[in-house]
Amino acid sequence: MSGTLEIRRTIGGRFGAYGGRYVPETLMAALEELEQAYAAAQSDPTFESELAGLLHHYAGRPTALYFAKRLSELLGGAQIYLKREDLLHTGAHKINNALGQALLARRMGKQRIIAETGAGQHGVATATACALFGLECVVYMGEEDMARQELNVYRMRLLGAEVRGVNSGSRTLKDAINEAMRDWVTNVRTTHYLLGSVLGAHPYPTMVRDFHRVISREARAQIQEQAGRLPTAVIACVGGGSNAIGAFYEFIPDANVRLIGVEAGGRGTALGEHAARFAGGSPGVLQGTYSYVLQDDAGQVALTHSVSAGLDYASVGPEHAALHDSGRAEYTSATDQDALDATVQLARTEGILPALESAHAVAEAIRIAPSLNKKDVLLVNLSGRGDKDMGILARELNLKGAGA
């Protein structure tokens, strides 16, 4: 946001040193209204019942926990289980949060919804929820992401959303969030900003996490039923961090369960060549919250790169920053090539096409499984399916040739 805007910091919504509320004064009332509405909804059995019904009958929860037998046998070592968020309606975990926030917006009397999207899955989920509830929908998307996620642009428009391209900056997710926030400042009385990850000002990181807790709530019960034990590690890709915090949350008290977040290692270690915030970033403020940010020595936000549009972001959710600093979760990275290779390996051993974002988590499981023993269990959150990435995959893997 512009440095000329008054910025206010609150003591609420903190994860250790991280989080908070760094926003222009014009958004304070809207954030406080949202915080109050969410608190009221949490204590309202009608809200919880309606959301649970939608998640089950409309979105397709509970999602399956699948034992990847052939992949496990091929790698040797640990047994690999996949939490199949890719099987949800719209093809990714994003629908959990979109339905929850759309219900809140209706509860607050807001008829206009705005959202940002990188990979397009949050945009599709938002457009879907708005169509379901009869709400106006505007989605901001960087033009670079619109080009590489063209299928999802078509899906959003078919669902009735207006997709507004953003041509500033790197023309990716950070820039889409900037435009969505400018829209919200202008139309704050009538509009709800349906933020898509555990980012932004309080209460968004907590609220979005809570809507995704269902992932680990289901997975914790499923893995004990199927494997007879808790996992050795839970692995998830980390862009903003919504799927990862959803997969981690119910396991945080289990000290013997490793929590492994996988960032985008991109195509190199130089600033601008990756989106690994914990490897190359430092604490700072970006788009409403205090967390790790990729920035240069002057504090300017750096450009990022990832083959996956959903991981191509310069900051990370503040709860992940706290988990990192406390040592409770560990964060590593997978390169573009690692993710592409993992996509091929999962496709050809299990017949499952992961989203390129999710393939980063699969790559980490492939890397560490052989070093573990057969009693070890890896639970990988497969956050989305790969249909949206076929254009990228066709180009990167040269799929036009026979037997590619």
PDB file of C-alpha atoms in Angstrom, residues 57-215:
ATOM      1  CA  HIS A  57     -22.930 -32.299   0.041  1.00  0.00           C
ATOM      2  CA  TYR A  58     -21.561 -29.628  -2.304  1.00  0.00           C
ATOM      3  CA  ALA A  59     -17.763 -29.653  -2.024  1.00  0.00           C
ATOM      4  CA  GLY A  60     -17.306 -33.375  -1.436  1.00  0.00           C
ATOM      5  CA  ARG A  61     -15.851 -33.709   2.068  1.00  0.00           C
ATOM      6  CA  PRO A  62     -14.440 -35.778   3.610  1.00  0.00           C
ATOM      7  CA  THR A  63     -11.729 -36.193   1.013  1.00  0.00           C
ATOM      8  CA  ALA A  64      -9.990 -39.535   0.647  1.00  0.00           C
ATOM      9  CA  LEU A  65      -6.687 -40.507   2.208  1.00  0.00           C
ATOM     10  CA  TYR A  66      -4.978 -42.666  -0.409  1.00  0.00           C
ATOM     11  CA  PHE A  67      -2.044 -45.040   0.095  1.00  0.00           C
ATOM     12  CA  ALA A  68       0.316 -44.552  -2.847  1.00  0.00           C
ATOM     13  CA  LYS A  69       1.392 -48.195  -2.950  1.00  0.00           C
ATOM     14  CA  ARG A  70       3.304 -48.265  -6.242  1.00  0.00           C
ATOM     15  CA  LEU A  71       5.142 -45.013  -5.538  1.00  0.00           C
ATOM     16  CA  SER A  72       6.064 -46.258  -2.053  1.00  0.00           C
ATOM     17  CA  GLU A  73       7.349 -49.553  -3.425  1.00  0.00           C
ATOM     18  CA  LEU A  74       9.325 -47.829  -6.160  1.00  0.00           C
ATOM     19  CA  LEU A  75      11.086 -45.517  -3.730  1.00  0.00           C
ATOM     20  CA  GLY A  76      11.562 -47.990  -0.906  1.00  0.00           C
ATOM     21  CA  GLY A  77      11.520 -46.787   2.674  1.00  0.00           C
ATOM     22  CA  ALA A  78       8.560 -44.826   4.006  1.00  0.00           C
ATOM     23  CA  GLN A  79       4.933 -45.484   3.142  1.00  0.00           C
ATOM     24  CA  ILE A  80       3.403 -42.490   1.330  1.00  0.00           C
ATOM     25  CA  TYR A  81      -0.221 -41.448   1.843  1.00  0.00           C
ATOM     26  CA  LEU A  82      -1.909 -38.659  -0.125  1.00  0.00           C
ATOM     27  CA  LYS A  83      -4.632 -36.450   1.349  1.00  0.00           C
ATOM     28  CA  ARG A  84      -6.758 -35.956  -1.769  1.00  0.00           C
ATOM     29  CA  GLU A  85      -7.856 -32.307  -1.638  1.00  0.00           C
ATOM     30  CA  ASP A  86      -7.596 -32.446  -5.428  1.00  0.00           C
ATOM     31  CA  LEU A  87     -10.867 -34.421  -5.427  1.00  0.00           C
ATOM     32  CA  LEU A  88     -12.873 -31.508  -4.033  1.00  0.00           C
ATOM     33  CA  HIS A  89     -15.339 -29.586  -6.198  1.00  0.00           C
ATOM     34  CA  THR A  90     -13.353 -27.022  -8.263  1.00  0.00           C
ATOM     35  CA  GLY A  91     -10.211 -29.171  -7.928  1.00  0.00           C
ATOM     36  CA  ALA A  92      -8.399 -27.800  -4.886  1.00  0.00           C
ATOM     37  CA  HIS A  93      -8.597 -27.074  -1.169  1.00  0.00           C
ATOM     38  CA  LYS A  94      -9.554 -23.446  -1.882  1.00  0.00           C
ATOM     39  CA  ILE A  95     -13.293 -24.207  -1.842  1.00  0.00           C
ATOM     40  CA  ASN A  96     -13.160 -24.790   1.956  1.00  0.00           C
ATOM     41  CA  ASN A  97     -12.339 -21.150   2.634  1.00  0.00           C
ATOM     42  CA  ALA A  98     -14.403 -19.703  -0.227  1.00  0.00           C
ATOM     43  CA  LEU A  99     -17.606 -21.274   1.071  1.00  0.00           C
ATOM     44  CA  GLY A 100     -16.882 -20.175   4.631  1.00  0.00           C
ATOM     45  CA  GLN A 101     -16.179 -16.556   3.720  1.00  0.00           C
ATOM     46  CA  ALA A 102     -19.114 -16.371   1.290  1.00  0.00           C
ATOM     47  CA  LEU A 103     -21.424 -17.439   4.115  1.00  0.00           C
ATOM     48  CA  LEU A 104     -19.879 -14.717   6.298  1.00  0.00           C
ATOM     49  CA  ALA A 105     -20.302 -12.092   3.573  1.00  0.00           C
ATOM     50  CA  ARG A 106     -23.975 -12.995   3.240  1.00  0.00           C
ATOM     51  CA  ARG A 107     -24.301 -12.800   7.023  1.00  0.00           C
ATOM     52  CA  MET A 108     -22.833  -9.262   6.907  1.00  0.00           C
ATOM     53  CA  GLY A 109     -25.166  -8.221   4.092  1.00  0.00           C
ATOM     54  CA  LYS A 110     -22.361  -7.760   1.537  1.00  0.00           C
ATOM     55  CA  GLN A 111     -23.545  -8.462  -2.006  1.00  0.00           C
ATOM     56  CA  ARG A 112     -20.257  -7.784  -3.809  1.00  0.00           C
ATOM     57  CA  ILE A 113     -17.211 -10.027  -3.460  1.00  0.00           C
ATOM     58  CA  ILE A 114     -13.687  -9.305  -4.628  1.00  0.00           C
ATOM     59  CA  ALA A 115     -10.780 -11.743  -4.626  1.00  0.00           C
ATOM     60  CA  GLU A 116      -7.227 -12.166  -5.848  1.00  0.00           C
ATOM     61  CA  THR A 117      -5.811 -15.254  -7.463  1.00  0.00           C
ATOM     62  CA  GLY A 118      -2.477 -16.578  -8.708  1.00  0.00           C
ATOM     63  CA  ALA A 119      -2.948 -20.123  -9.943  1.00  0.00           C
ATOM     64  CA  GLY A 120      -6.626 -19.356 -10.473  1.00  0.00           C
ATOM     65  CA  GLN A 121      -7.930 -22.017  -8.084  1.00  0.00           C
ATOM     66  CA  HIS A 122      -8.955 -19.501  -5.427  1.00  0.00           C
ATOM     67  CA  GLY A 123     -10.569 -17.391  -8.124  1.00  0.00           C
ATOM     68  CA  VAL A 124     -12.512 -20.383  -9.401  1.00  0.00           C
ATOM     69  CA  ALA A 125     -13.562 -21.332  -5.866  1.00  0.00           C
ATOM     70  CA  THR A 126     -14.676 -17.750  -5.158  1.00  0.00           C
ATOM     71  CA  ALA A 127     -16.589 -17.507  -8.431  1.00  0.00           C
ATOM     72  CA  THR A 128     -18.217 -20.839  -7.634  1.00  0.00           C
ATOM     73  CA  ALA A 129     -19.324 -19.725  -4.163  1.00  0.00           C
ATOM     74  CA  CYS A 130     -20.630 -16.425  -5.549  1.00  0.00           C
ATOM     75  CA  ALA A 131     -22.648 -18.247  -8.212  1.00  0.00           C
ATOM     76  CA  LEU A 132     -24.059 -20.524  -5.519  1.00  0.00           C
ATOM     77  CA  PHE A 133     -25.148 -17.601  -3.328  1.00  0.00           C
ATOM     78  CA  GLY A 134     -26.057 -15.111  -6.074  1.00  0.00           C
ATOM     79  CA  LEU A 135     -23.297 -12.617  -5.250  1.00  0.00           C
ATOM     80  CA  GLU A 136     -21.474 -10.235  -7.590  1.00  0.00           C
ATOM     81  CA  CYS A 137     -17.881 -11.396  -8.103  1.00  0.00           C
ATOM     82  CA  VAL A 138     -14.744  -9.568  -9.282  1.00  0.00           C
ATOM     83  CA  VAL A 139     -11.412 -11.437  -9.369  1.00  0.00           C
ATOM     84  CA  TYR A 140      -8.048  -9.715  -9.790  1.00  0.00           C
ATOM     85  CA  MET A 141      -5.337 -11.708 -11.528  1.00  0.00           C
ATOM     86  CA  GLY A 142      -1.897 -10.770 -12.815  1.00  0.00           C
ATOM     87  CA  GLU A 143      -1.653 -10.872 -16.593  1.00  0.00           C
ATOM     88  CA  GLU A 144       1.329 -13.236 -16.382  1.00  0.00           C
ATOM     89  CA  ASP A 145      -0.792 -15.645 -14.364  1.00  0.00           C
ATOM     90  CA  MET A 146      -3.751 -15.184 -16.713  1.00  0.00           C
ATOM     91  CA  ALA A 147      -1.553 -16.346 -19.588  1.00  0.00           C
ATOM     92  CA  ARG A 148      -0.225 -19.436 -17.840  1.00  0.00           C
ATOM     93  CA  GLN A 149      -3.536 -20.318 -16.150  1.00  0.00           C
ATOM     94  CA  GLU A 150      -5.835 -19.548 -19.078  1.00  0.00           C
ATOM     95  CA  LEU A 151      -8.170 -22.476 -18.393  1.00  0.00           C
ATOM     96  CA  ASN A 152      -9.049 -21.110 -14.955  1.00  0.00           C
ATOM     97  CA  VAL A 153      -9.727 -17.667 -16.426  1.00  0.00           C
ATOM     98  CA  TYR A 154     -12.315 -19.258 -18.697  1.00  0.00           C
ATOM     99  CA  ARG A 155     -13.814 -21.170 -15.778  1.00  0.00           C
ATOM    100  CA  MET A 156     -14.213 -18.011 -13.695  1.00  0.00           C
ATOM    101  CA  ARG A 157     -15.871 -16.133 -16.536  1.00  0.00           C
ATOM    102  CA  LEU A 158     -18.233 -19.024 -17.252  1.00  0.00           C
ATOM    103  CA  LEU A 159     -19.248 -18.957 -13.581  1.00  0.00           C
ATOM    104  CA  GLY A 160     -20.193 -15.282 -13.946  1.00  0.00           C
ATOM    105  CA  ALA A 161     -17.139 -13.595 -12.429  1.00  0.00           C
ATOM    106  CA  GLU A 162     -15.466 -10.523 -13.886  1.00  0.00           C
ATOM    107  CA  VAL A 163     -11.740 -11.222 -14.190  1.00  0.00           C
ATOM    108  CA  ARG A 164      -9.668  -8.037 -14.118  1.00  0.00           C
ATOM    109  CA  GLY A 165      -6.122  -8.379 -15.409  1.00  0.00           C
ATOM    110  CA  VAL A 166      -3.316  -6.607 -13.551  1.00  0.00           C
ATOM    111  CA  ASN A 167      -0.384  -5.396 -15.642  1.00  0.00           C
ATOM    112  CA  SER A 168       1.710  -3.695 -12.948  1.00  0.00           C
ATOM    113  CA  GLY A 169       4.869  -5.016 -11.286  1.00  0.00           C
ATOM    114  CA  SER A 170       5.579  -8.656 -11.990  1.00  0.00           C
ATOM    115  CA  ARG A 171       1.935  -9.136 -13.105  1.00  0.00           C
ATOM    116  CA  THR A 172       1.538 -12.012 -10.625  1.00  0.00           C
ATOM    117  CA  LEU A 173      -0.124 -12.665  -7.252  1.00  0.00           C
ATOM    118  CA  LYS A 174       1.426  -9.802  -5.253  1.00  0.00           C
ATOM    119  CA  ASP A 175       0.182  -7.301  -7.801  1.00  0.00           C
ATOM    120  CA  ALA A 176      -3.290  -8.862  -7.888  1.00  0.00           C
ATOM    121  CA  ILE A 177      -3.515  -8.462  -4.101  1.00  0.00           C
ATOM    122  CA  ASN A 178      -2.492  -4.794  -4.411  1.00  0.00           C
ATOM    123  CA  GLU A 179      -5.335  -4.127  -6.854  1.00  0.00           C
ATOM    124  CA  ALA A 180      -7.867  -6.030  -4.750  1.00  0.00           C
ATOM    125  CA  MET A 181      -6.906  -3.954  -1.709  1.00  0.00           C
ATOM    126  CA  ARG A 182      -7.284  -0.726  -3.685  1.00  0.00           C
ATOM    127  CA  ASP A 183     -10.749  -1.861  -4.751  1.00  0.00           C
ATOM    128  CA  TRP A 184     -11.663  -2.689  -1.159  1.00  0.00           C
ATOM    129  CA  VAL A 185     -10.556   0.750   0.084  1.00  0.00           C
ATOM    130  CA  THR A 186     -12.814   2.350  -2.514  1.00  0.00           C
ATOM    131  CA  ASN A 187     -15.866   0.110  -2.024  1.00  0.00           C
ATOM    132  CA  VAL A 188     -15.483  -0.985   1.586  1.00  0.00           C
ATOM    133  CA  ARG A 189     -19.134  -0.389   2.598  1.00  0.00           C
ATOM    134  CA  THR A 190     -20.618  -2.767   0.044  1.00  0.00           C
ATOM    135  CA  THR A 191     -17.784  -5.193  -0.637  1.00  0.00           C
ATOM    136  CA  HIS A 192     -16.192  -8.148   1.137  1.00  0.00           C
ATOM    137  CA  TYR A 193     -12.626  -9.050   0.230  1.00  0.00           C
ATOM    138  CA  LEU A 194     -12.495 -12.854   0.078  1.00  0.00           C
ATOM    139  CA  LEU A 195      -8.776 -13.269   0.688  1.00  0.00           C
ATOM    140  CA  GLY A 196      -7.486 -16.627  -0.478  1.00  0.00           C
ATOM    141  CA  SER A 197      -4.672 -17.536   1.904  1.00  0.00           C
ATOM    142  CA  VAL A 198      -3.455 -17.183   5.504  1.00  0.00           C
ATOM    143  CA  LEU A 199      -2.121 -13.723   4.683  1.00  0.00           C
ATOM    144  CA  GLY A 200      -3.162 -10.145   5.199  1.00  0.00           C
ATOM    145  CA  ALA A 201      -4.349  -8.284   8.252  1.00  0.00           C
ATOM    146  CA  HIS A 202      -6.041  -9.857  11.251  1.00  0.00           C
ATOM    147  CA  PRO A 203      -8.471 -11.696  11.278  1.00  0.00           C
ATOM    148  CA  TYR A 204      -7.670 -13.226   7.855  1.00  0.00           C
ATOM    149  CA  PRO A 205      -4.725 -15.506   8.823  1.00  0.00           C
ATOM    150  CA  THR A 206      -6.700 -17.030  11.709  1.00  0.00           C
ATOM    151  CA  MET A 207     -10.020 -17.188   9.893  1.00  0.00           C
ATOM    152  CA  VAL A 208      -8.665 -18.769   6.702  1.00  0.00           C
ATOM    153  CA  ARG A 209      -6.695 -21.276   8.776  1.00  0.00           C
ATOM    154  CA  ASP A 210      -9.832 -22.244  10.674  1.00  0.00           C
ATOM    155  CA  PHE A 211     -11.738 -22.884   7.445  1.00  0.00           C
ATOM    156  CA  HIS A 212      -8.934 -25.244   6.342  1.00  0.00           C
ATOM    157  CA  ARG A 213      -8.430 -27.054   9.666  1.00  0.00           C
ATOM    158  CA  VAL A 214     -10.844 -29.649   8.355  1.00  0.00           C
ATOM    159  CA  ILE A 215      -7.976 -31.057   6.257  1.00  0.00           C
TER     160      ILE A 215
END
